mmCIF file of C-alpha atoms and ligand atoms in Angstrom:
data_model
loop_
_atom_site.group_PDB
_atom_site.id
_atom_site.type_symbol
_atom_site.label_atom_id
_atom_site.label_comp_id
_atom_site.label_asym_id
_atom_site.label_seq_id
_atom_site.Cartn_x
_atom_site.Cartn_y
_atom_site.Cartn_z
ATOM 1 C CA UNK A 194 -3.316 4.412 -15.843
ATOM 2 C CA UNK A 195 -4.391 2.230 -13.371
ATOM 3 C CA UNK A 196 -1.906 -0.508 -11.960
ATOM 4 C CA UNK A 197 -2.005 -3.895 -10.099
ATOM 5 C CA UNK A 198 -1.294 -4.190 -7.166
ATOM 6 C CA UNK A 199 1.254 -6.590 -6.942
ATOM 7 C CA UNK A 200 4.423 -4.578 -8.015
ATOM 8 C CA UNK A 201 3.888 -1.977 -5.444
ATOM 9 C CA UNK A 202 2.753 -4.458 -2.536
ATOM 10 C CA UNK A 203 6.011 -6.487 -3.214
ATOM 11 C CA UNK A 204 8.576 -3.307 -2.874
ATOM 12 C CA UNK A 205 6.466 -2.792 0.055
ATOM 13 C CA UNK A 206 6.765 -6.443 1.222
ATOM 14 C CA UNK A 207 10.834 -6.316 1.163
ATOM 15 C CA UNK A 208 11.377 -2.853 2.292
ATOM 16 C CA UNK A 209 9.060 -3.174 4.903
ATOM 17 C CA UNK A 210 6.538 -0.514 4.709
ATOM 18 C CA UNK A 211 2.716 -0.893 3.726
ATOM 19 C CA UNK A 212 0.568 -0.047 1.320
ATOM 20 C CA UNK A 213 -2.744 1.482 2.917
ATOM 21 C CA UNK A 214 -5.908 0.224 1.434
ATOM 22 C CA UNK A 215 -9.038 3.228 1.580
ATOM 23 C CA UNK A 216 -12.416 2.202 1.225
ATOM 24 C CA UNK A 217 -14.127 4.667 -1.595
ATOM 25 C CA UNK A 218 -17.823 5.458 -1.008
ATOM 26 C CA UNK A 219 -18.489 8.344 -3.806
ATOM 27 C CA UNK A 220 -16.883 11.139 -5.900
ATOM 28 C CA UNK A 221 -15.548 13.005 -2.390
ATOM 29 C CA UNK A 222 -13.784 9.691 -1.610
ATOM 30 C CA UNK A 223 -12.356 9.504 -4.813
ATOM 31 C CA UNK A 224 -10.873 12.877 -5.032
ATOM 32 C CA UNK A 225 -9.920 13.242 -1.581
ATOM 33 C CA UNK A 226 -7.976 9.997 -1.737
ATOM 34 C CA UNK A 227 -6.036 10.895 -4.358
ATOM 35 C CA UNK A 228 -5.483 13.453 -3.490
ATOM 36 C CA UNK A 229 -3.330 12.288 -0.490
ATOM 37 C CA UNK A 230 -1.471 9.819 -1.988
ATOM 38 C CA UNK A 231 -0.339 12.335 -4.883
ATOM 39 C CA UNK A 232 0.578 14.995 -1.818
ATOM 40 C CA UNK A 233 2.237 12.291 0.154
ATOM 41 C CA UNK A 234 3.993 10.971 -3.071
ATOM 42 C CA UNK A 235 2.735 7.395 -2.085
ATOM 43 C CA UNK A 236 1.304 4.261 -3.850
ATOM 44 C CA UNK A 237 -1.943 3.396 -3.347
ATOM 45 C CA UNK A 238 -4.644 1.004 -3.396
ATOM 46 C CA UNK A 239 -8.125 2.467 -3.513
ATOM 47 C CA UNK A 240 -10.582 -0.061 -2.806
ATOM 48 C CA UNK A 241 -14.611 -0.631 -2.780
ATOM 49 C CA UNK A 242 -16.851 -2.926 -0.820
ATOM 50 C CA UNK A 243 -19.858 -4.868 -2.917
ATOM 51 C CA UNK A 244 -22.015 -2.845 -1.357
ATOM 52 C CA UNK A 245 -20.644 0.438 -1.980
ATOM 53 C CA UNK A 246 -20.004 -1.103 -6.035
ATOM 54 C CA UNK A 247 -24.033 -1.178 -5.831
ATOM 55 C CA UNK A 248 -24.516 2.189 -4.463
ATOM 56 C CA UNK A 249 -22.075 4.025 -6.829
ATOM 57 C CA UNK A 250 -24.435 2.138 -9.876
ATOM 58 C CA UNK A 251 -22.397 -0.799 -10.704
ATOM 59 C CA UNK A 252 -18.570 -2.068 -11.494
ATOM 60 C CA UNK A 253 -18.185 -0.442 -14.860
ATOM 61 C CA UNK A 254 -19.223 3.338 -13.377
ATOM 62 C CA UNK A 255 -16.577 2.758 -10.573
ATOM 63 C CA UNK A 256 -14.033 1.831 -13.083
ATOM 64 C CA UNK A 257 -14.791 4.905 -15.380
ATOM 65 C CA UNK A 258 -15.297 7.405 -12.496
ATOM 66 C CA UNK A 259 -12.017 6.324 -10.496
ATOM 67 C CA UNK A 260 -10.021 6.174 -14.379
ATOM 68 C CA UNK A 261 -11.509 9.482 -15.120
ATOM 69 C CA UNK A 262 -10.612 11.316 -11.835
ATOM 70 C CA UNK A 263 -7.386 9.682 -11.921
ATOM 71 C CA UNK A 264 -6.529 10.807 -15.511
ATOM 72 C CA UNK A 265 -8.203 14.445 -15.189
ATOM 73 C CA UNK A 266 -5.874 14.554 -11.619
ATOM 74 C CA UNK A 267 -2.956 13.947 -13.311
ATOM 75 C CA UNK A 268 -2.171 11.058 -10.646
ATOM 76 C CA UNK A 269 1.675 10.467 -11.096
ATOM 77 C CA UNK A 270 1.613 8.022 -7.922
ATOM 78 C CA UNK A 271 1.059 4.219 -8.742
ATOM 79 C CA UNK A 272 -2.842 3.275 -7.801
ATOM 80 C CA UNK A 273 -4.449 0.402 -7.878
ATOM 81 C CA UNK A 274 -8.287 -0.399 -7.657
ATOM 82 C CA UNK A 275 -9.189 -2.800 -5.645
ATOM 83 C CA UNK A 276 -12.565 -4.677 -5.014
ATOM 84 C CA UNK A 277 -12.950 -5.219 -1.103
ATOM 85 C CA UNK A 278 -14.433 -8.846 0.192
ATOM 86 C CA UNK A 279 -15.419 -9.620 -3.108
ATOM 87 C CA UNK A 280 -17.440 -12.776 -2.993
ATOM 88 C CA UNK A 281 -17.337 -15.133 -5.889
ATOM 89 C CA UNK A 282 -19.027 -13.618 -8.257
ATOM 90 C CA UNK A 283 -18.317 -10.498 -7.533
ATOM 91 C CA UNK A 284 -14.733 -10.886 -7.945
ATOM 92 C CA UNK A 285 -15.335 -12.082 -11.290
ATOM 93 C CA UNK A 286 -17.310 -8.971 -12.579
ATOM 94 C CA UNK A 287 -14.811 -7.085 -11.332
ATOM 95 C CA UNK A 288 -12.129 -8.377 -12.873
ATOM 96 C CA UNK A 289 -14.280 -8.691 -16.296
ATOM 97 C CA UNK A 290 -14.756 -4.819 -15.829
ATOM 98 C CA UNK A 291 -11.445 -3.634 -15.397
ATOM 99 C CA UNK A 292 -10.323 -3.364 -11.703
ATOM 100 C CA UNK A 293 -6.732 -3.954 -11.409
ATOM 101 C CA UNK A 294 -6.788 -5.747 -8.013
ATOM 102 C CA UNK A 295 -9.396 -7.830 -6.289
ATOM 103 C CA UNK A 296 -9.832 -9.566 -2.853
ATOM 104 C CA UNK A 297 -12.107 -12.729 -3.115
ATOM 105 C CA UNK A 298 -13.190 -13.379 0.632
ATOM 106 C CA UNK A 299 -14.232 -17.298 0.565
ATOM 107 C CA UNK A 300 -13.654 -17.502 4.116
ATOM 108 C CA UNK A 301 -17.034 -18.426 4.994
ATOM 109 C CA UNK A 302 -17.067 -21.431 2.798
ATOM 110 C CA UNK A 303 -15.623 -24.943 4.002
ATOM 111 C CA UNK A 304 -12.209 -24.723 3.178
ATOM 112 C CA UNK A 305 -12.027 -27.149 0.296
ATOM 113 C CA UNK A 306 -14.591 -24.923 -1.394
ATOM 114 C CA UNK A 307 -12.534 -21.883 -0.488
ATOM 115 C CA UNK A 308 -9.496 -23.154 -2.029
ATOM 116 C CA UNK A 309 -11.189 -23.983 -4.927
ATOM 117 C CA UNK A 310 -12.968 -20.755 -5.659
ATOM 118 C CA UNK A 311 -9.821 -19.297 -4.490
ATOM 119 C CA UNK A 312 -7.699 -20.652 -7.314
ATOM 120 C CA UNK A 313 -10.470 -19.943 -10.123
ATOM 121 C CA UNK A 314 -10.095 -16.278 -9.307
ATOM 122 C CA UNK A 315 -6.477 -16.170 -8.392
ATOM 123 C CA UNK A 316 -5.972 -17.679 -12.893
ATOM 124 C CA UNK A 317 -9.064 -15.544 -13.815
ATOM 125 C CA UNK A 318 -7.264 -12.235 -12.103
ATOM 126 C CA UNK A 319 -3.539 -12.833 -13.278
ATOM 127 C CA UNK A 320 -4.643 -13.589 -17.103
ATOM 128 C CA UNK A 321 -6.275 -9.912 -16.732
ATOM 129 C CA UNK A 322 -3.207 -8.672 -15.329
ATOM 130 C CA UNK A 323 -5.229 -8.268 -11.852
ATOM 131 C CA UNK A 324 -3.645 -9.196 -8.439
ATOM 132 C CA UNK A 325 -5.560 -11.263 -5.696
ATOM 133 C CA UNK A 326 -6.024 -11.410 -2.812
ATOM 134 C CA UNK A 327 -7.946 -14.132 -0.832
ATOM 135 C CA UNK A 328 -8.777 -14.993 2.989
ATOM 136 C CA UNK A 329 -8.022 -17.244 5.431
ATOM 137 C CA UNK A 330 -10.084 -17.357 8.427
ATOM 138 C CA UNK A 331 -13.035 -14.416 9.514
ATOM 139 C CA UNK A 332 -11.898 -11.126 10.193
ATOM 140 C CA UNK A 333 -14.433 -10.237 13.230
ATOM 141 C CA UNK A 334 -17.015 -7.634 13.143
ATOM 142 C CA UNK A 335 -19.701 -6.544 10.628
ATOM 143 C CA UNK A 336 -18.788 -4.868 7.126
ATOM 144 C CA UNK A 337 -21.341 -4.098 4.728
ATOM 145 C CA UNK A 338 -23.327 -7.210 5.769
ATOM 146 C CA UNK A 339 -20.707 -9.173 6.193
ATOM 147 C CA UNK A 340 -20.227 -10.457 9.459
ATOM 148 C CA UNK A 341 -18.131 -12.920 10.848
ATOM 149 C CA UNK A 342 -16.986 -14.030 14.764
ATOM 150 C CA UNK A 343 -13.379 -13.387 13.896
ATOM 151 C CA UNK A 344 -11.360 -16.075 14.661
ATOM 152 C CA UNK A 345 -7.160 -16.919 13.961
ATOM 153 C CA UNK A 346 -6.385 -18.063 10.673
ATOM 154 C CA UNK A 347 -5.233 -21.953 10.975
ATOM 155 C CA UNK A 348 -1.734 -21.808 9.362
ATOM 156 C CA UNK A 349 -1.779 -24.756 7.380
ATOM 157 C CA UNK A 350 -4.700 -23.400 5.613
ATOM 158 C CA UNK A 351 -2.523 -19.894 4.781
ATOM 159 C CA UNK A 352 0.336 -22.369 3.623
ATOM 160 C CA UNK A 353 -2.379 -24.196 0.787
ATOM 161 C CA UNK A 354 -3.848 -20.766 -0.163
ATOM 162 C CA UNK A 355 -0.661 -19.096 -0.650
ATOM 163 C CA UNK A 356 0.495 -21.941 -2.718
ATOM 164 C CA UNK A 357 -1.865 -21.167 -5.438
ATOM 165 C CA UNK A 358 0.134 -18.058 -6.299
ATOM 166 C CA UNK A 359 -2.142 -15.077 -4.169
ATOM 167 C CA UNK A 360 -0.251 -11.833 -4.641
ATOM 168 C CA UNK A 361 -1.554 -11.140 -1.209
ATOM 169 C CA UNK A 362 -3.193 -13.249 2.268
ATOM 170 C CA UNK A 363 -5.828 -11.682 4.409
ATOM 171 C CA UNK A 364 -5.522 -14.187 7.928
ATOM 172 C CA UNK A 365 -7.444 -13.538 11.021
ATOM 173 C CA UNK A 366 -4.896 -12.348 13.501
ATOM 174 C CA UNK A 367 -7.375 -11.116 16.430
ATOM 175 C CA UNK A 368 -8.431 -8.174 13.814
ATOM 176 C CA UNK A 369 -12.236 -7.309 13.577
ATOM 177 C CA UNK A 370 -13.893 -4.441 11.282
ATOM 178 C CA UNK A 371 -14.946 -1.256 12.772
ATOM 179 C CA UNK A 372 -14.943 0.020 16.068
ATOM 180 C CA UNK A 373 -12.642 -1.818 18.486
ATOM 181 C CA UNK A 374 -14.717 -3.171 21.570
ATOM 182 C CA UNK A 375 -12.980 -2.155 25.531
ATOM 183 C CA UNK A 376 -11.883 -5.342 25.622
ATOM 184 C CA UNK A 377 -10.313 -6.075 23.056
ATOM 185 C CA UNK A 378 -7.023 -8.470 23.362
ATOM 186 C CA UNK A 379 -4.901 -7.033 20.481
ATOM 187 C CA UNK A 380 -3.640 -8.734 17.382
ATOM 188 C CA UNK A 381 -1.976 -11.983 18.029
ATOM 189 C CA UNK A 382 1.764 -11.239 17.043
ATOM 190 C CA UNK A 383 2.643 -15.101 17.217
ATOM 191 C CA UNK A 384 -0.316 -16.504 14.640
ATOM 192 C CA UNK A 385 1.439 -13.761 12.583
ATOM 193 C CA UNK A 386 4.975 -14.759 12.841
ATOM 194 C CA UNK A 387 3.642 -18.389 12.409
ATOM 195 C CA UNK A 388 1.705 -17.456 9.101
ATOM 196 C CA UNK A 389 4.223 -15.045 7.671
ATOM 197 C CA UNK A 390 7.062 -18.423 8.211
ATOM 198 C CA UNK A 391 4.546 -20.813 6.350
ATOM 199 C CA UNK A 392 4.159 -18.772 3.348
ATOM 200 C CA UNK A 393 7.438 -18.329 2.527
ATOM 201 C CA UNK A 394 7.214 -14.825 2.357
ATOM 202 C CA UNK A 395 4.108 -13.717 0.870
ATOM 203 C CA UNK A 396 2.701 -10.259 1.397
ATOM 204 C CA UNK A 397 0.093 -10.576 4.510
ATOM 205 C CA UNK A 398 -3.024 -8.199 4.799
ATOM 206 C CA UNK A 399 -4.006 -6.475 7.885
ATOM 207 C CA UNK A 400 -8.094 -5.674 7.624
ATOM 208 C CA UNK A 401 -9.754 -3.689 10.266
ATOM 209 C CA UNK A 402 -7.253 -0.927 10.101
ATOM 210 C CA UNK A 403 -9.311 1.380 12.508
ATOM 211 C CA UNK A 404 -8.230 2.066 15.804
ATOM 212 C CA UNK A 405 -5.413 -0.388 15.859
ATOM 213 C CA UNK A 406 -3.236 1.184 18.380
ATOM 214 C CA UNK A 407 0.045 2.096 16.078
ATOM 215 C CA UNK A 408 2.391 0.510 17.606
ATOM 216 C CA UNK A 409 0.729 -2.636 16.586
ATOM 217 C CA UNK A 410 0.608 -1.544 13.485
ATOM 218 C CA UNK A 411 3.905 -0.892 13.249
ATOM 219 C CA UNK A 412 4.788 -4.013 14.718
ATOM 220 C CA UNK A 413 2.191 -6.074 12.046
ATOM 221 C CA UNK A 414 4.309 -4.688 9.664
ATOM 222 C CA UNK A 415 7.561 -5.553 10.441
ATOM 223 C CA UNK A 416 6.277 -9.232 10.891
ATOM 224 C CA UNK A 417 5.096 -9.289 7.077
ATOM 225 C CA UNK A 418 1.945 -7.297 6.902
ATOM 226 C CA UNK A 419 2.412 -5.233 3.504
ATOM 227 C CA UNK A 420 -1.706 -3.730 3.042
ATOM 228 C CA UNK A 421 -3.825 -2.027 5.939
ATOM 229 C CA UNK A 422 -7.122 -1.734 5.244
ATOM 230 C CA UNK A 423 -8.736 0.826 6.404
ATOM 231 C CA UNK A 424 -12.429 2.489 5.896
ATOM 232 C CA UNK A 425 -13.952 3.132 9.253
ATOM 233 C CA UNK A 426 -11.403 6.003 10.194
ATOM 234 C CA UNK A 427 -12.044 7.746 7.395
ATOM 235 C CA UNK A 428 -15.836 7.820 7.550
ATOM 236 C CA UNK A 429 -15.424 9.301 11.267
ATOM 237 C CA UNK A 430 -13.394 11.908 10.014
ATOM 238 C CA UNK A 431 -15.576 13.146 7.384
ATOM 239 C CA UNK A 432 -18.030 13.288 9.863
ATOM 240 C CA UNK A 433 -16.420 15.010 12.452
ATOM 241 C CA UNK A 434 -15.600 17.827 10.130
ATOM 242 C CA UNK A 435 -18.962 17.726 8.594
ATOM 243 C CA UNK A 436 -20.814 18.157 12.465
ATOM 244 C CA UNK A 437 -18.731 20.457 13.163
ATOM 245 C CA UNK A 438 -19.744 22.569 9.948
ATOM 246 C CA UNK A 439 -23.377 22.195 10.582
ATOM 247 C CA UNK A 440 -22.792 23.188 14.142
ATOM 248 C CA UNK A 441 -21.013 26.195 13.930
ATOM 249 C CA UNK A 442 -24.557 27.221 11.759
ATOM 250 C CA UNK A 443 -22.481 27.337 8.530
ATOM 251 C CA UNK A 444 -24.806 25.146 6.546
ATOM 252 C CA UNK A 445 -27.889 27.962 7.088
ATOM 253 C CA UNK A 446 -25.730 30.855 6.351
ATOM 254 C CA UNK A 447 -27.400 31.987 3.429
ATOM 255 C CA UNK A 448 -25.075 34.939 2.586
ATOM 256 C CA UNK A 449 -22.319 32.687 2.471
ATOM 257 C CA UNK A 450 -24.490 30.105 0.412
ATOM 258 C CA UNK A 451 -23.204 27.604 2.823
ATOM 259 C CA UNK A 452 -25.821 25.156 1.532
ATOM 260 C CA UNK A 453 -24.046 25.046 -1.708
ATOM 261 C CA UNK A 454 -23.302 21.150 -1.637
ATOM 262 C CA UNK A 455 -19.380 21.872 -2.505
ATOM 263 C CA UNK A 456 -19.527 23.952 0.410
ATOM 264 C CA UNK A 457 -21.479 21.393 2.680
ATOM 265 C CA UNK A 458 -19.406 18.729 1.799
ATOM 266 C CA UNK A 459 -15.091 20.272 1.073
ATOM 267 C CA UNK A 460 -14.707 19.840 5.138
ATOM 268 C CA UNK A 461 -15.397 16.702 5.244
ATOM 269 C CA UNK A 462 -13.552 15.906 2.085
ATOM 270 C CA UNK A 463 -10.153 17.840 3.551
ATOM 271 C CA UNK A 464 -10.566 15.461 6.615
ATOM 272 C CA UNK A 465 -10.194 12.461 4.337
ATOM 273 C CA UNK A 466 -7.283 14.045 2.835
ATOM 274 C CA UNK A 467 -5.838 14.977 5.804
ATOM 275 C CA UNK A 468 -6.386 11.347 7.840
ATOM 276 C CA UNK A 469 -5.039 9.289 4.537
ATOM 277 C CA UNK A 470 -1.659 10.899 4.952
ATOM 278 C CA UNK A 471 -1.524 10.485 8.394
ATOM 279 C CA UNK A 472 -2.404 6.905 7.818
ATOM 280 C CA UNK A 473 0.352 6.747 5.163
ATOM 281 C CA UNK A 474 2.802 8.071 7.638
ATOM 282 C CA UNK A 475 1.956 5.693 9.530
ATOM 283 C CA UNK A 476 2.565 2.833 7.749
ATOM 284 C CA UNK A 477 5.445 4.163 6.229
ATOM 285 C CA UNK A 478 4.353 4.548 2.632
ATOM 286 C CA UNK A 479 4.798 8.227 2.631
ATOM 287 C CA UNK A 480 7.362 9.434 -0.215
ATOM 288 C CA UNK A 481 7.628 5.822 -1.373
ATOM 289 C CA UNK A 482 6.230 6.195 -4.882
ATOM 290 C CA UNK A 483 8.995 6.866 -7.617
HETATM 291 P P1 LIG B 1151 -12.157 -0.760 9.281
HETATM 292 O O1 LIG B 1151 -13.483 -0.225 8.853
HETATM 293 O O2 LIG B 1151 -12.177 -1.318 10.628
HETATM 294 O O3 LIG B 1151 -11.070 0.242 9.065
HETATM 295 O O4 LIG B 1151 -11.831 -2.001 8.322
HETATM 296 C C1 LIG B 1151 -11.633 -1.808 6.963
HETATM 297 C C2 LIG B 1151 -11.410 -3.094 6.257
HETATM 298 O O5 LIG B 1151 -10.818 -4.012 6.757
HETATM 299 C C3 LIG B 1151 -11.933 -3.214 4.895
HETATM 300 O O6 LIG B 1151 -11.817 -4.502 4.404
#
């Protein structure tokens, strides 16, 4: 069965470990995922962008393909399924078709607006036993379409949001989506300790996961960050392994059937695998499921 998030992100929260959050793309993802957490004995949150809801044909066949894998896994780890940068609608489909976790991103609305949508969502989730998760303040970079400057999260604005009952607080802390630019200053540790103090305590997400250095990740976490979200990384390891498959001429060995779409695609899949529990090392989630 799938669970909510909110249980496992609050053990995280006081024992000071995160929960990493995996962007899914398709059936590969899925597996691969779960894989990891069940090897690493870890909880999990497996979550899905809007757009990659519309490529795998709609909320309902995400539900009943990541249920069904789950179930025919025999998953013993918690997991929770998560929509990513849900927008307003959305957030409510998901939660109408049975995700167990969603993040409504309102942070491009003026904040009144925001905190009103916010607090729709945040009843409309916890009467269908889903957490929330809402945002204060553009995480930089582009995801799926949606881009924003990236900018700090103002911490009076975490303070009203987090009073609505969230189970969890995405805030700008210097952290953009995708590939990190040269220049990049690093996450501001200060708006974090600043945020973390207003909100009396509340579980803090860290988007943007990839290529954070890990020591700042490490850091983030100790400061109140309980969720990394991560999607990038894991889409540059599948195609590492994948080039390097094609490369070596495996794909056009024809003895070998290396065409064979299982064949084509299990590297790349094993990379996925292999980076989540890494990642779960990382952030100290590893072994943490009971
Ligand atoms: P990356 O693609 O940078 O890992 O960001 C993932 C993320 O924050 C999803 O919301």
């Amino acid at each position: 069965m799938l669970v909510s998030a909110t249980e496992m992100i609050k053990k995280a929260h006081e024992g000071h470990y995160a929960i990493g959050a995996f962007n899914i793309n398709n059936l590969e993802w899925i597996k691969s995922i779960l894989t990891a957490a069940e090897e690493a004995k870890s909880p999990l949150i497996m979550e899905v962008s809007e757009g990659a809801v519309k490529y795998m044909c709609g909320y309902k066949n995400v539900v009943d393909m990541v249920r069904n894998v789950h179930d025919s896994m025999n998953i013993t780890v918690p997991v929770a399924l998560h929509l990513d940068h849900g927008s307003y609608e959305g957030a409510k489909k998901a939660i109408e078709a049975g995700f167990t976790s969603v993040m409504f991103d309102g942070s491009h609305y003026p904040f009144e607006e925001n905190l009103a949508k916010s607090k729709e969502i945040i009843e409309l989730g916890h009467a269908h036993g889903c957490s929330v998760e809402c945002e204060v303040g553009g995480i930089g970079g582009s995801e799926d379409g949606v881009t924003s400057s990236g900018e700090l999260a103002d911490v009076n604005e975490c303070k009203t949001i987090a009073g609505l009952g969230v189970d969890m607080l995405a805030a700008g802390i210097g952290n953009i989506h995708g590939i990190y630019p040269a220049n990049w200053k690093g996450l501001n540790f200060e708006r974090l300790q600043e945020i973390q103090a207003a909100v009396d305590g509340k579980p803090l997400v860290l988007h943007g996961g990839t290529g954070i250095p890990a020591e700042q990740v490490k850091k983030a976490i100790t400061l109140g960050v309980s969720k990394v979200n991560v999607n990038t990384e894991l889409q540059l390891a599948f195609q590492a392994a994948t080039r390097e498959y094609v490369l070596a001429g495996k794909d056009i060995d024809k003895a070998k059937k290396g065409f064979d779409p299982r064949k084509l695609l299990k590297p790349g899949a094993e990379a996925i695998t292999a980076k989540t529990i890494e990642l779960m090392e990382e952030f100290g989630s590893y072994q943490k499921a009971e």
